[in-house]
Each structure stands twice: as structure tokens, then as C-alpha cells.
mmCIF file of C-alpha atoms in Angstrom:
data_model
loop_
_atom_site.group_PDB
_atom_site.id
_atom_site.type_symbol
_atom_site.label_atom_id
_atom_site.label_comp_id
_atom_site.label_asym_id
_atom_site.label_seq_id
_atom_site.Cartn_x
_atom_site.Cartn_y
_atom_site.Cartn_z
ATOM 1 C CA UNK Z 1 190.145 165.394 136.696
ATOM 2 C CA UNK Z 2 189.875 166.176 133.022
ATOM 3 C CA UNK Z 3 193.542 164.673 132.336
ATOM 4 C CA UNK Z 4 192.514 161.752 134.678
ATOM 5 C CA UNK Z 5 189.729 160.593 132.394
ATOM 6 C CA UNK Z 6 191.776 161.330 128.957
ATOM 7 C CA UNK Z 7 194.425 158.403 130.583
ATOM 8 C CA UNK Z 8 191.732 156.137 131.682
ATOM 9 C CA UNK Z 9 190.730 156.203 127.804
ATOM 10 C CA UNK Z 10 194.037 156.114 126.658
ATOM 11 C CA UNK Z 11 194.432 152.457 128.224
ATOM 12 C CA UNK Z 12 191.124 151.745 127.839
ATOM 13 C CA UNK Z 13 191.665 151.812 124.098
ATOM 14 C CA UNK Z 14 195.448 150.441 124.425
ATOM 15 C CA UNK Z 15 193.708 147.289 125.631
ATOM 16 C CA UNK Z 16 191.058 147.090 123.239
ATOM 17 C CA UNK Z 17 193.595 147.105 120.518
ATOM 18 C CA UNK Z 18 195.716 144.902 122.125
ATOM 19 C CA UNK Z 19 193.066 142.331 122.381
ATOM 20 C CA UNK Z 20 192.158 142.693 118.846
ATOM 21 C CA UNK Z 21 195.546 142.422 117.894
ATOM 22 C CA UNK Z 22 196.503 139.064 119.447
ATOM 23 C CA UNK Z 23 193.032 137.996 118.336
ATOM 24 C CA UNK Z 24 194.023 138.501 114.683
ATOM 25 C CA UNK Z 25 197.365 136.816 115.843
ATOM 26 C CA UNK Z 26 195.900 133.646 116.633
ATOM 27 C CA UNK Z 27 193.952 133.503 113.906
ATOM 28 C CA UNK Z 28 196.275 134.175 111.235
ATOM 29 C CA UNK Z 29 198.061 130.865 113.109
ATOM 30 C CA UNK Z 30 195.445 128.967 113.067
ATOM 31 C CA UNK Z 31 194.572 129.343 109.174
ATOM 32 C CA UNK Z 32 198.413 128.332 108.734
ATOM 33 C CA UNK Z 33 197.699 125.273 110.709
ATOM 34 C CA UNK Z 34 194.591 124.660 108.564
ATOM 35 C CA UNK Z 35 196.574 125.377 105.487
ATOM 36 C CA UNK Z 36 199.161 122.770 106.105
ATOM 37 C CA UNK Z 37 196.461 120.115 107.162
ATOM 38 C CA UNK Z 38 194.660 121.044 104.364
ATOM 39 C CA UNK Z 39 197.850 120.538 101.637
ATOM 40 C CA UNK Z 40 198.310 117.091 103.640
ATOM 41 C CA UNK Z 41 195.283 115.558 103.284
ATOM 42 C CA UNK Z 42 194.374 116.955 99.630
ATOM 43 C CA UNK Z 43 192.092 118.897 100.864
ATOM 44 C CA UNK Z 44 191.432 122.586 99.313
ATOM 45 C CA UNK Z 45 190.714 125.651 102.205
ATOM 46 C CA UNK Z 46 189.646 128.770 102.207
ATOM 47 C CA UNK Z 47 189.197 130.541 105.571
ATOM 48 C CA UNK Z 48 186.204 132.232 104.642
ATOM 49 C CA UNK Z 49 183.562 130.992 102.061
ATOM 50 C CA UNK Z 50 179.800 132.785 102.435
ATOM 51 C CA UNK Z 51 178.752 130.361 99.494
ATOM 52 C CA UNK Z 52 178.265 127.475 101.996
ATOM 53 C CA UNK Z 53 175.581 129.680 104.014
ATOM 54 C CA UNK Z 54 172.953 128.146 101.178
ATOM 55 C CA UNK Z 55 173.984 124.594 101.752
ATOM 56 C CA UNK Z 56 169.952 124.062 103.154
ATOM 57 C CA UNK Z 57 166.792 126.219 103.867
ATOM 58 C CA UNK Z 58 166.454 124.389 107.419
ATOM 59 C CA UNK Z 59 167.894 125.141 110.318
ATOM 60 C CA UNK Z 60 170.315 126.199 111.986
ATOM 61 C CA UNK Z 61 170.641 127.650 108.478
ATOM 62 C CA UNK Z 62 167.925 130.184 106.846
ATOM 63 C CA UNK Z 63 168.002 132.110 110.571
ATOM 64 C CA UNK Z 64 169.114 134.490 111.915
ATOM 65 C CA UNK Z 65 171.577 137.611 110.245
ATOM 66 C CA UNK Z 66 175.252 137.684 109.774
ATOM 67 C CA UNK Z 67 175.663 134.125 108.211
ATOM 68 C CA UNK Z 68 179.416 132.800 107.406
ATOM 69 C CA UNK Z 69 180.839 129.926 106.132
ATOM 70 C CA UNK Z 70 184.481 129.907 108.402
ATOM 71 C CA UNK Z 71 187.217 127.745 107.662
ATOM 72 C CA UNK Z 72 185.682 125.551 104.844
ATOM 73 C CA UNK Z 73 187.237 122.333 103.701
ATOM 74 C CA UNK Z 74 186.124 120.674 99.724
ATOM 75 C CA UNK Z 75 188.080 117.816 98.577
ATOM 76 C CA UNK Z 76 187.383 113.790 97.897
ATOM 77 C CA UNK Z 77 186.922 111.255 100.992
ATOM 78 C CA UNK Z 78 186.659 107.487 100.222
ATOM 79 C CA UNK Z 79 185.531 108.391 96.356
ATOM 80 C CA UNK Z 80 182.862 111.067 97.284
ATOM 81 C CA UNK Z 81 182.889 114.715 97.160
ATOM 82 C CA UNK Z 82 182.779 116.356 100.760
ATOM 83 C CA UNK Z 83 183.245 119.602 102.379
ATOM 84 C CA UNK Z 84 183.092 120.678 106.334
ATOM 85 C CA UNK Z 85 182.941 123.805 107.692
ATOM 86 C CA UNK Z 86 181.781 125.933 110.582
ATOM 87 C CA UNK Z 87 178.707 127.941 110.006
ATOM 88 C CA UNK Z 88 178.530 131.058 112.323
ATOM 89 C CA UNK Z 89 175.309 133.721 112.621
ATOM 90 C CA UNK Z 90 173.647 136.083 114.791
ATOM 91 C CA UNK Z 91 170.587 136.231 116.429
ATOM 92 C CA UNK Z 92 169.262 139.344 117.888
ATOM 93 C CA UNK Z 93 171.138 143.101 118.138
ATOM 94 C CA UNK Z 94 173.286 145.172 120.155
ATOM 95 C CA UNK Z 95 173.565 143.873 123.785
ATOM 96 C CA UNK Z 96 171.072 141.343 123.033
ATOM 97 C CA UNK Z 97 172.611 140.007 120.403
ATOM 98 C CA UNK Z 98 174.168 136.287 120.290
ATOM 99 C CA UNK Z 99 176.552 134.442 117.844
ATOM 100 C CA UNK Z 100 175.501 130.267 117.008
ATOM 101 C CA UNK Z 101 178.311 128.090 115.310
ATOM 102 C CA UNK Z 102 177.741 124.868 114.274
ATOM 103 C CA UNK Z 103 180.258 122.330 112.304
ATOM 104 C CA UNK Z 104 178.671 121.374 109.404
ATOM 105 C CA UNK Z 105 180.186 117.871 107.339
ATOM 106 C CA UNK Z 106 178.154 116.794 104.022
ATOM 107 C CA UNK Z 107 179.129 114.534 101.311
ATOM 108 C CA UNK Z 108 177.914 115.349 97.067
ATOM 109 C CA UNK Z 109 174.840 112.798 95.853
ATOM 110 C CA UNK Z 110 174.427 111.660 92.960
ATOM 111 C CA UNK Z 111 172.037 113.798 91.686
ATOM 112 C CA UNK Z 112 170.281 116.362 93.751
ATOM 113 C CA UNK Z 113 166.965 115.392 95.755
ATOM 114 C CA UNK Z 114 164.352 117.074 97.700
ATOM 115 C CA UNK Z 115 164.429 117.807 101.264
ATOM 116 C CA UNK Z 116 164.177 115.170 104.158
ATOM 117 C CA UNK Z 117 165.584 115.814 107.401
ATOM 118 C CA UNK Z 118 166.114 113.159 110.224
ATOM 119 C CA UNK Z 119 165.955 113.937 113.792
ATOM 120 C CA UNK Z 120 165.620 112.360 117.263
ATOM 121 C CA UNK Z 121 162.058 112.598 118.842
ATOM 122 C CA UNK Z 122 161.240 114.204 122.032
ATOM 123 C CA UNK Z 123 158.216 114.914 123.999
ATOM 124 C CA UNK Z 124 157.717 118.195 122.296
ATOM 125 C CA UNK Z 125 157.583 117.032 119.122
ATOM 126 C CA UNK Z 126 155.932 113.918 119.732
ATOM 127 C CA UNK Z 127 152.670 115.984 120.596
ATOM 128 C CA UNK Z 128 153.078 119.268 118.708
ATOM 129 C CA UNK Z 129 155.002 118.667 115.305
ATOM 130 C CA UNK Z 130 153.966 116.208 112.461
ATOM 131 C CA UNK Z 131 155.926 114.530 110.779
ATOM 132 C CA UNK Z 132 155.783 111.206 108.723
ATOM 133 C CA UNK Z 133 154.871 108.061 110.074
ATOM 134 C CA UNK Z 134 156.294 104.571 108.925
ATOM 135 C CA UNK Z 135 155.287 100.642 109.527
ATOM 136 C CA UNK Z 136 157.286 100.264 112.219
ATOM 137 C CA UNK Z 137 155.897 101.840 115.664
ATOM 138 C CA UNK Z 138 159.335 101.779 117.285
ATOM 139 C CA UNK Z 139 160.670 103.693 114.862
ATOM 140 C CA UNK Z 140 158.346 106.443 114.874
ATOM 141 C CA UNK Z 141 158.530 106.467 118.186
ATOM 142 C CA UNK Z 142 162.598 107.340 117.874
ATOM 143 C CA UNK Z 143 162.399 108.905 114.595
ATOM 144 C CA UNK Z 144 161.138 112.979 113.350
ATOM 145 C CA UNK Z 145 160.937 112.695 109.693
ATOM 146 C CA UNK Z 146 160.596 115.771 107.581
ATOM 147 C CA UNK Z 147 159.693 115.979 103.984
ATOM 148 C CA UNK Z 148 157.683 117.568 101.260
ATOM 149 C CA UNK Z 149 157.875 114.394 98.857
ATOM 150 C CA UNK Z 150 156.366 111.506 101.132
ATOM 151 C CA UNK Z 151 157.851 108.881 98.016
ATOM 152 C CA UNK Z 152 161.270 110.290 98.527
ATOM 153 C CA UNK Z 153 160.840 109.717 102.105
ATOM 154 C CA UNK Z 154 159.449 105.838 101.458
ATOM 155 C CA UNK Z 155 162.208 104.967 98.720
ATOM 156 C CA UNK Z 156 164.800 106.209 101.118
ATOM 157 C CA UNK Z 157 163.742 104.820 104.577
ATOM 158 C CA UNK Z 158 162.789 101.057 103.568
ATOM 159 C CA UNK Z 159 162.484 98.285 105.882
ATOM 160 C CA UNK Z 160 166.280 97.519 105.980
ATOM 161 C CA UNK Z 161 166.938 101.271 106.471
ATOM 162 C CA UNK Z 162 164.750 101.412 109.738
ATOM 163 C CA UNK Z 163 166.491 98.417 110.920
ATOM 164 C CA UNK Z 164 169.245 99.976 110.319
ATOM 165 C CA UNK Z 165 168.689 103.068 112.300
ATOM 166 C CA UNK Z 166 167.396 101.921 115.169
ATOM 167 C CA UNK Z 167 170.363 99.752 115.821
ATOM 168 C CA UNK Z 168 173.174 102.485 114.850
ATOM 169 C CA UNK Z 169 173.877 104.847 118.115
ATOM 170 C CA UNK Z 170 175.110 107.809 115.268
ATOM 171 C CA UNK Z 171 171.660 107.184 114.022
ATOM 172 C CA UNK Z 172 169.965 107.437 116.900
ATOM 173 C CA UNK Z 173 172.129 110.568 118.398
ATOM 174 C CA UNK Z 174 172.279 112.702 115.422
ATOM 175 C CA UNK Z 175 170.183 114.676 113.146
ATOM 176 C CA UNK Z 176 171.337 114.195 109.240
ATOM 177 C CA UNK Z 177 169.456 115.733 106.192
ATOM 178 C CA UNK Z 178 169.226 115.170 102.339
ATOM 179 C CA UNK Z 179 168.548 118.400 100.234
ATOM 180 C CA UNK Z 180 169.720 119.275 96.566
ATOM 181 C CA UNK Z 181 173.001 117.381 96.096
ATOM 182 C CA UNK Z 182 173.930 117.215 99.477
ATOM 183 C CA UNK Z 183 173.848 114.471 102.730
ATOM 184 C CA UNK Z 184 175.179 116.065 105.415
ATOM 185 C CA UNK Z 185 174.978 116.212 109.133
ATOM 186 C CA UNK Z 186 175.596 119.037 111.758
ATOM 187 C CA UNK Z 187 176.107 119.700 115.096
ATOM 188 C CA UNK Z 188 176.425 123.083 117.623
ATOM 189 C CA UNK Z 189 180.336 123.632 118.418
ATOM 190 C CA UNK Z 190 183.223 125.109 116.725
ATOM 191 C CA UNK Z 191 184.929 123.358 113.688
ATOM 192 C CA UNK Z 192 186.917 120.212 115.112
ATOM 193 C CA UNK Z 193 189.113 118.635 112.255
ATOM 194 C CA UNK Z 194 189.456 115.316 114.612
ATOM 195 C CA UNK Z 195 185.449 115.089 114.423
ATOM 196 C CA UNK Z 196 185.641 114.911 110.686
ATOM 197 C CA UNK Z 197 185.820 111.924 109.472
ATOM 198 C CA UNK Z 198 184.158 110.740 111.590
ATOM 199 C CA UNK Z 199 180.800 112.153 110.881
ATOM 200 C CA UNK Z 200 182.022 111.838 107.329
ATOM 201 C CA UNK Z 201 182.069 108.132 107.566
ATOM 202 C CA UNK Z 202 178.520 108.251 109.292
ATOM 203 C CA UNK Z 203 177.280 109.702 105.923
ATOM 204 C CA UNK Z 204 178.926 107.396 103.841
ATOM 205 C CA UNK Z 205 176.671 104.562 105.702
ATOM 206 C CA UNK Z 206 174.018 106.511 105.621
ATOM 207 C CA UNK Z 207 174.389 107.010 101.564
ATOM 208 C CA UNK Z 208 175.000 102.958 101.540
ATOM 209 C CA UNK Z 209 171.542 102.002 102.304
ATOM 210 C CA UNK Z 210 169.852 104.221 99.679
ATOM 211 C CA UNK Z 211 168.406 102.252 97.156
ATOM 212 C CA UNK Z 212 170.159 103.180 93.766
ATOM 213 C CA UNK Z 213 166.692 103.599 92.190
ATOM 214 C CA UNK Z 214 166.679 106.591 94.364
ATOM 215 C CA UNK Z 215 169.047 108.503 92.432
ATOM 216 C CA UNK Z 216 167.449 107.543 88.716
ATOM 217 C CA UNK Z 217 165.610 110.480 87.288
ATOM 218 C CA UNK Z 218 162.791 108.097 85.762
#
């Protein structure tokens, strides 16, 4: 009985390993396949970089424990600085215990700003969270906006700017933030290199109707 159980741990631990073993095998290929993508579109990559975990206080960062920065991209795109990256932590311990990603894209301002987040309304939030309230009806209606600094808010979403939005489906779909000397937007999901541009490009229009007052420290 006694040798029985010693073999049942024996292969119980030959298949741990061997799990962990082809798991570090398919990751080592898939930072070689980030590498090369990386050296072909100028882009610099290191497969693990905690320094992006303070890219916001908001979430989905500032919660949880166990926060990474995984695969993380920094290079130029269409004359602005960018980087992307999937952001990984834990909520919870032991068997309760559960691990969020989310692929994060955000391009370098000008010069850094406070906080104001952008999301989608829903019924929740309609009738328990404030937030602040424009001209336009329709738009607040659509439209959770976030900010300590109601001015920055104002010089950023103009008339044109709510126009804007409510016509663009990104707009609409997505939740974006400005903080410090960052745009970026962010989604839950692994890292998906055909996403990025995409998203990237989103920003860029986003960045296009700021007034450049905005970014003058007078």
C-alpha cells in the first residue's frame, strides 16, 4: 500500500513538472516571437516591466496584489510616444484567489495633466455614481465623466468634442483616461499585438480634439 502511494506521487509530481516545463517552453517562444516583432517595427520589449503597474491610480490598476506589467512594448507611433502592455494581478488568496489581465495601450502628452476618466453609462451608475454633467443632455446620458479638476474636464470636452463622441462607435464602446503624461485606453483580455494599433489610432483622435491651450502651463 505504502509503495502504492510513493508511485502515485512519483507521477503526480512527474506531471506537475512536466506541465511547468512546457509552460516555460511556450513562453520562452513566445517572447522570441515578441522579440522579432518588436526589432521589426522599432519597437523596444521587455517581457517583464513592474514600472508600468503605476501608469494610473484607477482601476483596474491600484487593486488588488501581485501587479505585473507582462510583455511591454515603448517605441514611437505616428510621431507620439506609446507603449502597450498586459497588466496582470490578483484578487483574493489561496483557493479563492483569481488572476485579472487587461491590455493596456497609451500614448505620451504633452505635458502631464490631472486625472479624467471616460466611461460608458449604465443604469448603475446613472443612479448611484456622480459624475460631471455637460450642456448637452444626450451626452450625459451616454457619457461617466470622472475628474478632480472640473476646468480640465470643460477645456477638454468642448462642444466639438461631445459631437465628436457621440458619433464615434470607439467612443461610445470604450473607456479611455487622461492622467500625468499619459492617454491611454484599456480593456480585459490578454495582450493582442493585432489590437494595437488600433486602439493606438483611437487615442491619437482622441488627442486631436484637445484644444492646444490644454497643454499650456499658463
Amino acid at each position: 500500500m505504502e509503495s502504492t502511494n510513493w508511485l502515485v506521487y512519483v507521477a503526480c509530481g512527474a506531471i506537475v513538472l512536466a506541465i511547468a516545463y512546457f509552460g516555460w517552453r511556450a513562453r520562452q517562444k513566445k517572447i522570441a516571437m515578441y522579440r522579432a516583432w518588436a526589432a521589426q517595427y522599432g519597437f523596444h520589449y521587455e517581457p517583464s516591466d513592474n514600472s508600468v503597474v503605476g501608469l494610473s491610480s484607477e482601476e483596474p490598476f491600484n487593486v488588488g496584489h501581485s501587479r505585473k506589467g507582462i510583455d511591454v512594448f515603448r517605441g514611437m507611433y505616428k510621431g507620439s510616444h506609446i507603449v502597450f502592455f498586459q497588466y496582470t494581478y490578483t484578487t483574493g488568496s489561496g483557493k479563492e484567489s483569481q488572476t485579472h489581465h487587461n491590455q493596456v495601450v497609451a500614448i505620451g502628452l504633452p505635458t502631464a495633466r490631472p486625472l479624467l476618466d471616460i466611461s460608458q453609462e449604465n443604469f448603475l451608475t446613472k443612479r448611484f455614481a456622480k459624475d460631471i454633467d455637460f450642456e448637452n443632455q444626450t451626452f450625459n446620458d451616454t457619457f461617466r465623466i470622472k475628474s478632480p479638476n472640473r476646468r480640465f474636464a470643460y477645456d477638454v470636452i468642448h462642444a466639438r468634442t461631445m459631437e465628436w463622441m457621440l458619433a464615434d462607435q470607439r467612443a461610445r464602446s470604450y473607456q479611455w483616461r487622461f492622467e500625468g503624461p499619459w492617454l491611454m485606453t484599456f480593456r480585459p483580455g490578454l495582450l493582442k499585438l493585432e489590437e494595437v494599433f488600433f486602439y493606438a489610432d483611437f487615442l491619437l483622435d482622441i488627442y486631436a480634439q484637445v484644444p492646444r491651450h490644454v497643454w499650456s502651463n499658463n
